[in-house]
Tab-separated table of C-alpha atoms in Angstrom:
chain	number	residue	atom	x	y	z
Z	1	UNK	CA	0.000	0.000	0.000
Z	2	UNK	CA	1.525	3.178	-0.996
Z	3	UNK	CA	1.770	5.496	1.994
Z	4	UNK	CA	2.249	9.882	1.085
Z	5	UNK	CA	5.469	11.010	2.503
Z	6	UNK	CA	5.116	13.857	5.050
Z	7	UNK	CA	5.893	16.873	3.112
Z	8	UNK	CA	2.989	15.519	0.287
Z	9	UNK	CA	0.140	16.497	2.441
Z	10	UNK	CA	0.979	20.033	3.788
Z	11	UNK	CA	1.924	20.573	-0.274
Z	12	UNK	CA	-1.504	18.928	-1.457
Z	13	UNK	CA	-3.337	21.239	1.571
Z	14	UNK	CA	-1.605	24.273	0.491
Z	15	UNK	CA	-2.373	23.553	-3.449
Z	16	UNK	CA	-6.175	23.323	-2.848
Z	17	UNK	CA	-6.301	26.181	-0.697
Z	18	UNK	CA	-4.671	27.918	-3.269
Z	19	UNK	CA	-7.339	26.595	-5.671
Z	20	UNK	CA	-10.175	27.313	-3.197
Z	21	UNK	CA	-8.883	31.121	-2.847
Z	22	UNK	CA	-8.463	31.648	-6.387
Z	23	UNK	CA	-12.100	30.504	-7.316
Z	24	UNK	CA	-13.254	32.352	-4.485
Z	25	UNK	CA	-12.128	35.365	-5.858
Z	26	UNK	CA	-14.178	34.911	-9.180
Z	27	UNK	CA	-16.805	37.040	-9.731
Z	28	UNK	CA	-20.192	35.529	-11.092
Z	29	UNK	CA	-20.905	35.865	-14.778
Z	30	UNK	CA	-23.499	33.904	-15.665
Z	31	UNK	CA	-26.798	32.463	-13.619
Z	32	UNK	CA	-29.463	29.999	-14.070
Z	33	UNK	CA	-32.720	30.157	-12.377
Z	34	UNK	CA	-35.719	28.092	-11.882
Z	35	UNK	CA	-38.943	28.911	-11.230
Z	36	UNK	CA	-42.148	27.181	-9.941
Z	37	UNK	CA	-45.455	28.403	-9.704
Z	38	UNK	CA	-48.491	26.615	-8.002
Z	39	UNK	CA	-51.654	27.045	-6.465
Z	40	UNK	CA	-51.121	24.119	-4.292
Z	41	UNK	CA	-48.540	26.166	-2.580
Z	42	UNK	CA	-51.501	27.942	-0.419
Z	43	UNK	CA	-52.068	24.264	1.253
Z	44	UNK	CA	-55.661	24.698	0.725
Z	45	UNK	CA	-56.361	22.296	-2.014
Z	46	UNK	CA	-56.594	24.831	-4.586
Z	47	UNK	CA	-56.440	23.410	-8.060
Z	48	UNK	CA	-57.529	26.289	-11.244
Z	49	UNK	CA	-57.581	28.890	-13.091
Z	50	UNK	CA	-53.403	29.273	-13.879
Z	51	UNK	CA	-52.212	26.449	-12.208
Z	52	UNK	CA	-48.577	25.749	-13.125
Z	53	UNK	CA	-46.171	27.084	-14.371
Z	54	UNK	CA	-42.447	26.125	-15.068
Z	55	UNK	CA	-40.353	28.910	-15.946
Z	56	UNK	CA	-36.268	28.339	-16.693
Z	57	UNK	CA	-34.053	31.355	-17.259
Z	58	UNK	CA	-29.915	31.956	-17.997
Z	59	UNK	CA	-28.432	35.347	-17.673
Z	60	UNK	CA	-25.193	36.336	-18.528
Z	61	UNK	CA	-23.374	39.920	-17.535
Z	62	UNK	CA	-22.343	42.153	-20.270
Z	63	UNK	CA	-19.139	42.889	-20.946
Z	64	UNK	CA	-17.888	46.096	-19.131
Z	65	UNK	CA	-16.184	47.889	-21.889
Z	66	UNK	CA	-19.657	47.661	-23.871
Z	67	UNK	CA	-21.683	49.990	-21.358
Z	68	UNK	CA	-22.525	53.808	-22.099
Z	69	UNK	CA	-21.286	56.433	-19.715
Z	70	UNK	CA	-24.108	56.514	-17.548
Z	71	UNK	CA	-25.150	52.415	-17.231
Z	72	UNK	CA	-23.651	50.952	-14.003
Z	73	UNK	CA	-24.449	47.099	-15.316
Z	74	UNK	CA	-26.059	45.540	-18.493
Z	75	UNK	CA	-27.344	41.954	-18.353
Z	76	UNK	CA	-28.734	39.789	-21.506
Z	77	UNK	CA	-31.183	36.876	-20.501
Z	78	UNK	CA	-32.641	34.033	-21.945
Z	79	UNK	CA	-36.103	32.507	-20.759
Z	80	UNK	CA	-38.915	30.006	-21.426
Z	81	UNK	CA	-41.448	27.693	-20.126
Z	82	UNK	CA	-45.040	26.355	-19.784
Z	83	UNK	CA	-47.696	28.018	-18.175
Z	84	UNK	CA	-51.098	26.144	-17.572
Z	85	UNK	CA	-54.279	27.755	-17.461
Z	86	UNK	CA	-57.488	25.165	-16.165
Z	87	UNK	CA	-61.210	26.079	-15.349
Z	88	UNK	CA	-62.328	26.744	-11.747
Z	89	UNK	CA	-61.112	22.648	-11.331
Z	90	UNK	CA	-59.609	20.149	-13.472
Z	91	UNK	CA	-62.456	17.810	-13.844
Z	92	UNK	CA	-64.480	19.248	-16.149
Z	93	UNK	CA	-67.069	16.849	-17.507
Z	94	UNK	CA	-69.637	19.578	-19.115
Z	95	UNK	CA	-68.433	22.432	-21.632
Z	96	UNK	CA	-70.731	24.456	-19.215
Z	97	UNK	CA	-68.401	24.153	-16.536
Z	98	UNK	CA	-66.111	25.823	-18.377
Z	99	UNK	CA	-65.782	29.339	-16.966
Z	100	UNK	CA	-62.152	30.492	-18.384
Z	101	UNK	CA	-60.569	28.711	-21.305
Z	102	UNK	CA	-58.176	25.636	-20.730
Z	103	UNK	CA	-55.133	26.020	-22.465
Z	104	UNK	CA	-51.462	26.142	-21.685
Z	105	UNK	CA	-48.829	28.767	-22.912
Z	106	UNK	CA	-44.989	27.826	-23.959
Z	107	UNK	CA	-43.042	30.370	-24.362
Z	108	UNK	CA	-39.454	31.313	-25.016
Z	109	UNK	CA	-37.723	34.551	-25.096
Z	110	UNK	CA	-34.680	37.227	-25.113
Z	111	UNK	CA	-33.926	40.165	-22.669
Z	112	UNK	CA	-31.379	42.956	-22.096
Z	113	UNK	CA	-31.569	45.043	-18.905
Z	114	UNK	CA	-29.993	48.390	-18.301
Z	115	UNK	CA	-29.306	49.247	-14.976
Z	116	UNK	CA	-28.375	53.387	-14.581
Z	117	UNK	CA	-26.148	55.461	-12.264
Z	118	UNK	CA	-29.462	57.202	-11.038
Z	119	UNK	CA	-30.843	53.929	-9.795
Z	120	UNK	CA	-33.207	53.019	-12.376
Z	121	UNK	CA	-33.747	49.684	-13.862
Z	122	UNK	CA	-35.065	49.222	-18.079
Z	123	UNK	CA	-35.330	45.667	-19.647
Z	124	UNK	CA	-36.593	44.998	-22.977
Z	125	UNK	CA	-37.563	42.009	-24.423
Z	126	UNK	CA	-39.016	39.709	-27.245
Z	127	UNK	CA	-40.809	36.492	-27.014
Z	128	UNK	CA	-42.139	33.925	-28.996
Z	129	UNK	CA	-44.917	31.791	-27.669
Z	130	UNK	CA	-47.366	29.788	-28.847
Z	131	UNK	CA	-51.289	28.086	-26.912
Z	132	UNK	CA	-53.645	25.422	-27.386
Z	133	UNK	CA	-52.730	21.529	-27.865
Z	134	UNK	CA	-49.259	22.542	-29.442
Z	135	UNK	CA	-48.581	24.168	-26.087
Z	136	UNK	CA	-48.546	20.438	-25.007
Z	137	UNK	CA	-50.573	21.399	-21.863
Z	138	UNK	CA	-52.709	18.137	-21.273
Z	139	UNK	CA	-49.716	16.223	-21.674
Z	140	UNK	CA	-47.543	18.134	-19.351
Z	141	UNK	CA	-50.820	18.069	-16.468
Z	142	UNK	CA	-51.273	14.273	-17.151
Z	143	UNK	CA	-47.812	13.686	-16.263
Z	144	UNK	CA	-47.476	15.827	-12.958
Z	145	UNK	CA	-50.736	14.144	-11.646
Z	146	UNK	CA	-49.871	10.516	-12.700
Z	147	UNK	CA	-46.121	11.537	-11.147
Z	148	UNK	CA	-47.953	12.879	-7.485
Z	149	UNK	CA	-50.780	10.204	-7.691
Z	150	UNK	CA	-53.331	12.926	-7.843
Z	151	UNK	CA	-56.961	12.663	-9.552
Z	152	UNK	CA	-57.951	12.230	-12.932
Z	153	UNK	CA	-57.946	15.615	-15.316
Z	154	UNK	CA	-60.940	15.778	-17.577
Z	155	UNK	CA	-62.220	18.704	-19.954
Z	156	UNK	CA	-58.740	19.326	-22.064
Z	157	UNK	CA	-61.125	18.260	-25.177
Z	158	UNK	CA	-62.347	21.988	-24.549
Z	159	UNK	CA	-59.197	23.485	-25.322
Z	160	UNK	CA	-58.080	27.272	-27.383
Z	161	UNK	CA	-57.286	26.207	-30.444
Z	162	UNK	CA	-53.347	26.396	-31.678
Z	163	UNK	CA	-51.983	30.108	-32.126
Z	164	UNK	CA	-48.659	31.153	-32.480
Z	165	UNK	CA	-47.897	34.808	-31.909
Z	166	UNK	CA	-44.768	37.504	-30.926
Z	167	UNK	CA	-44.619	39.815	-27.863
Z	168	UNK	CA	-42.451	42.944	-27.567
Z	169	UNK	CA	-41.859	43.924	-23.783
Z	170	UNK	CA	-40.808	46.754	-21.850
Z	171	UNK	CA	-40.260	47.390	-18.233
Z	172	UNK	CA	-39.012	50.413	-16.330
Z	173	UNK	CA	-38.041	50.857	-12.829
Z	174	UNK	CA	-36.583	53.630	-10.541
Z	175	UNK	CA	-35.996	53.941	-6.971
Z	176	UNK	CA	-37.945	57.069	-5.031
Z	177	UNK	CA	-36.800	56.562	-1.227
Z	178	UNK	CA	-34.726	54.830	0.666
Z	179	UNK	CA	-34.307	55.667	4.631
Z	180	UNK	CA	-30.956	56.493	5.603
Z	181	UNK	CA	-30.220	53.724	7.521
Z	182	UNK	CA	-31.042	51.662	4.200
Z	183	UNK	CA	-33.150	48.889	5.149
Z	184	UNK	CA	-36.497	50.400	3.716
Z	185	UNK	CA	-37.328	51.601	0.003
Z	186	UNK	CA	-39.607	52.501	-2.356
Z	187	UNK	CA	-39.750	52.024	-6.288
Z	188	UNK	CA	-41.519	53.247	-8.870
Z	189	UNK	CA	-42.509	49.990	-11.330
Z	190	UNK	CA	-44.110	49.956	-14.690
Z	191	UNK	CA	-44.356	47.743	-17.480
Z	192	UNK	CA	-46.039	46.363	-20.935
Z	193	UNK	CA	-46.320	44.299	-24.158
Z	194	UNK	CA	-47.640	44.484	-27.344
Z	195	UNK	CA	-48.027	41.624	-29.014
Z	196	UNK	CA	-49.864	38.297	-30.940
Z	197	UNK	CA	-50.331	36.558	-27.648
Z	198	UNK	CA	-50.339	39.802	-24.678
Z	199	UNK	CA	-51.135	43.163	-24.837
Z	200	UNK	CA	-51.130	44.881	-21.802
Z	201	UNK	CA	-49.478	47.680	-19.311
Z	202	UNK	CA	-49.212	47.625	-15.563
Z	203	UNK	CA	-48.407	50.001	-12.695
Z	204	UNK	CA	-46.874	49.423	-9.014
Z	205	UNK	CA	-45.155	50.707	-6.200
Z	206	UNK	CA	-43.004	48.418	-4.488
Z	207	UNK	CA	-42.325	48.397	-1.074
Z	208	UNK	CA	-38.979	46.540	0.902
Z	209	UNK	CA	-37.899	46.202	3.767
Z	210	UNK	CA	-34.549	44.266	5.244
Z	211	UNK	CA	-31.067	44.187	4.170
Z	212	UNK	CA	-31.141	45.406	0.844
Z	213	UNK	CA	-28.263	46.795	-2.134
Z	214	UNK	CA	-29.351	49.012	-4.951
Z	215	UNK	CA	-31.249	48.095	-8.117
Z	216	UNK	CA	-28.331	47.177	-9.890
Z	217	UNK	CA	-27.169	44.606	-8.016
Z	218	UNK	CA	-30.157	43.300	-6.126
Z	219	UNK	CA	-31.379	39.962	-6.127
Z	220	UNK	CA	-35.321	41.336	-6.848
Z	221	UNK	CA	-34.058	42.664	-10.398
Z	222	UNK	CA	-31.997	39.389	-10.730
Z	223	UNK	CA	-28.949	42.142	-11.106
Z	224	UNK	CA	-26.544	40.101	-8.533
Z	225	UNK	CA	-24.716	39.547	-11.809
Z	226	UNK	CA	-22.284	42.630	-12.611
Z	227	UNK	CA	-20.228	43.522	-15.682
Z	228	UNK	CA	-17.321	45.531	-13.310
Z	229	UNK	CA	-16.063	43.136	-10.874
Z	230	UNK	CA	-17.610	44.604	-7.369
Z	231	UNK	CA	-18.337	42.281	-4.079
Z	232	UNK	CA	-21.928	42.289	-3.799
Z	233	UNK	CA	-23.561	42.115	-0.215
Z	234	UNK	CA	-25.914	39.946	0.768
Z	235	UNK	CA	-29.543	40.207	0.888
Z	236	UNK	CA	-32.714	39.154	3.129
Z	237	UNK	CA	-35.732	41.131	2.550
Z	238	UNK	CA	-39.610	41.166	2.396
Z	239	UNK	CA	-41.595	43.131	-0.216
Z	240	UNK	CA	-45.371	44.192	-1.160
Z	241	UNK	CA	-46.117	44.855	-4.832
Z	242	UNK	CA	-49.614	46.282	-5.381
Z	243	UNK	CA	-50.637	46.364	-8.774
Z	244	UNK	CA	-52.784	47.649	-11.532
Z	245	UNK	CA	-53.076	46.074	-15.131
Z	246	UNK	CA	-55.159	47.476	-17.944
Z	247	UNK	CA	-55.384	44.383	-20.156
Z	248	UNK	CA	-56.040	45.208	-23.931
Z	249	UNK	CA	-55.844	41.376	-25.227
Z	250	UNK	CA	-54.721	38.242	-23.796
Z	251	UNK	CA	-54.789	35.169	-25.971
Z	252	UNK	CA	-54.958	32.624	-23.147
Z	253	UNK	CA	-58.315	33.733	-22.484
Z	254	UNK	CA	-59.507	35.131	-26.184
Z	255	UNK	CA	-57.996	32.459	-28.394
Z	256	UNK	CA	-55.337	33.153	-31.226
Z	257	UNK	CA	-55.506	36.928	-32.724
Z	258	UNK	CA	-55.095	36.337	-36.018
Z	259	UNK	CA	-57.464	32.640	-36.190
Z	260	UNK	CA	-61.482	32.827	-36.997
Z	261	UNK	CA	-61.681	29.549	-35.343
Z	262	UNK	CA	-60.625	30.220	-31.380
Z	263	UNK	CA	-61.734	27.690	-30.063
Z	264	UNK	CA	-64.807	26.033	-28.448
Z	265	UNK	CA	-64.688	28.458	-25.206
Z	266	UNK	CA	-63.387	31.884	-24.981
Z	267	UNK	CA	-64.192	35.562	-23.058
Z	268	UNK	CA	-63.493	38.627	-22.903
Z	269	UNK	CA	-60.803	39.586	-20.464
Z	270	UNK	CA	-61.353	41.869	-17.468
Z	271	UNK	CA	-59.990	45.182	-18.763
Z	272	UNK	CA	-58.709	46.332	-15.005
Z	273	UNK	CA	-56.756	43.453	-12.835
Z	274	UNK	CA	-55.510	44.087	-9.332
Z	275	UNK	CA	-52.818	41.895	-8.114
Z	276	UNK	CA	-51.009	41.952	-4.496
Z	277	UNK	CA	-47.543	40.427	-4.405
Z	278	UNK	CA	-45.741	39.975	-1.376
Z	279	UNK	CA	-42.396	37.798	-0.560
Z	280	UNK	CA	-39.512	36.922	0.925
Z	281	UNK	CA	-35.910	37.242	-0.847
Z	282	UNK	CA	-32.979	35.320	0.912
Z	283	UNK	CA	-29.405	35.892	-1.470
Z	284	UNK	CA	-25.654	35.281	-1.153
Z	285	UNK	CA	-23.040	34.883	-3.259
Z	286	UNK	CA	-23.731	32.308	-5.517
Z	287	UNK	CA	-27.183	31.449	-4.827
Z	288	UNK	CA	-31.114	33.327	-4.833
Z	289	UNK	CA	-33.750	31.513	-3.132
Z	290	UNK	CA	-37.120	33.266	-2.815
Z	291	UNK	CA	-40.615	32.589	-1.888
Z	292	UNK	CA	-43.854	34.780	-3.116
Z	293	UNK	CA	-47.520	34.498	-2.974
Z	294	UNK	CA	-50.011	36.869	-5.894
Z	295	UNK	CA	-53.409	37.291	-4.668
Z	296	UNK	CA	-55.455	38.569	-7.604
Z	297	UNK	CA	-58.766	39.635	-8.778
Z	298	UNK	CA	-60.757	38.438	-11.709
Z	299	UNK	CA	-58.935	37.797	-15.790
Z	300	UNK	CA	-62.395	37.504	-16.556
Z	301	UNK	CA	-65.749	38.525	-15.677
Z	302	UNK	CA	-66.655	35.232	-16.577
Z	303	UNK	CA	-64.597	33.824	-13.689
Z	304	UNK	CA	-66.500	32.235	-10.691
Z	305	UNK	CA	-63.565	32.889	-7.850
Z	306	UNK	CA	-60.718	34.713	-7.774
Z	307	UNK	CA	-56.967	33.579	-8.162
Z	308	UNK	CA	-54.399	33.177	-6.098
Z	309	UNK	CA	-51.188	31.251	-6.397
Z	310	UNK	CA	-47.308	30.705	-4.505
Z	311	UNK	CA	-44.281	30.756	-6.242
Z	312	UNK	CA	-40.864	29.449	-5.052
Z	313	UNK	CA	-37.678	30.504	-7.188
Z	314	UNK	CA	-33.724	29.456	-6.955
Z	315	UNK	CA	-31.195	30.546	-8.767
Z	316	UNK	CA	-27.175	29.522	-9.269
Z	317	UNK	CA	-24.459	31.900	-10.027
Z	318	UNK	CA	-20.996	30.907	-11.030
């Protein structure tokens, strides 16, 4: 048996604490996240309206040499995923009992996100999507409840019809207070899209309070990421996000824009949504973890309840 002289091991240590330091020392440039949304996450049973939802995302920091004079970090992103929208329950035996159109949404898309020197926050983005069976929705349901053991789905025969459209988005953000001893702000929030599939703008304030860093480099704007190298602090907060949506078109619950043939159900969307978002944001170094709940009125007026839903995120930075 082949036994490590002495001086081996203190050489070995030192070598991987070498190794250790050195990687240490590298700042993040890319992240992937993940993304789970459920109603189930309320613990009350809950199973409609948008359902699930799977969303994966990779983010990468810009190169610091490619910034204008007044950007303090740039990121580019890459997302997609499913998104499942059901009747008020998932056993639908009567087209009657239909009361907001089953379909499911797959998406995928591109981003780019300014952040400024005046703490202010503008992504824009373009995404492709497409609804109805080649949204593979029934499939993707089937298999999470055969997976769990959970009860037969009925009523996917009732489905949107296929549609593919395009979606242009904006969002703009910019910070209005922050206390002096910086654990509570306020930001200004708005966004919209125009598109095939959405078309739609929304207003909030947002409110946190904890240990928080700036919009660029803040885990809520998924801006840990930074194109100068700078050691970013870590975060624990809780925020509120009340907001307003003026909803000009949304294909999950109108069908495909540009098809005569929608589908066997569809309505007319509620033209003013309210949403409340409030959650928890834990992050360090490399990792985001982060736990939110949307309480929301009506899509539609055809809607017998309305929604509410959890959401638990995680995300890796190397």
């Amino acid at each position: 048996m082949f036994v490590p002289k002495k001086r081996t091991i203190p050489i070995a240590a030192t070598l991987l604490l070498w190794f250790m330091a050195v990687h240490g020392q590298r700042l993040p440039r890319m992240e992937w996240g993940f993304q789970n949304d459920n109603d189930l996450y309320l613990l009350n049973k809950q199973d409609q309206y948008y359902t699930n939802g799977i969303l994966l995302s990779v983010r990468k920091a810009a190169d610091s040499t490619a910034l204008a004079p007044r950007e303090l970090n740039r990121i580019w992103g890459i997302s997609g995923g499913q998104k499942l929208y059901t009747a008020y329950t998932g056993q639908i035996h009567e087209i009657e009992e239909v009361d907001r159109p089953i379909t499911a949404y797959l998406f995928l898309g591109i981003n780019r996100t300014h952040y400024y020197v005046n703490e202010s926050m503008l992504a824009l983005s373009v995404e492709l999507g497409t609804i109805g069976s080649r949204a593979l929705g029934k499939e993707a349901q089937e298999s999470v409840h055969k997976a769990f053991n959970l009860y037969e789905i009925s009523g996917w025969e009732y489905q949107l019809k296929s549609a593919f459209g395009v979606d242009l988005g904006a969002e703009y953000a910019k910070r209005l207070y922050r206390n002096t001893g910086r654990w509570f702000d306020i930001t200004a929030y708005a966004a919209g899209k125009l598109g095939l599939n959405h078309t739609h703008m929304a207003a909030a304030p947002i409110f946190r309070i904890g240990r928080l860093n700036p919009l660029h480099a803040t885990a809520y704007f998924s801006s840990r990421l930074q194109a100068h190298p700078a050691n970013i602090a870590n975060e624990l907060f809780l925020y509120f996000k009340p907001m307003v949506s003026w909803v000009a078109y949304d294909a999950t619950i109108q069908g495909g824009l540009l098809r005569e043939d929608k589908g066997p159900v569809t309505f007319r969307p509620a033209r003013w949504v309210f949403a409340n978002q409030v959650g928890l944001v834990y992050a360090r170094r490399a990792f985001t973890c982060s736990l939110q709940y949307v309480f929301s009125s009506k899509e539609s007026p055809s809607m017998f309840f309305r929604h509410r839903y959890g959401s638990l995120g995680i995300s890796y930075r190397y």
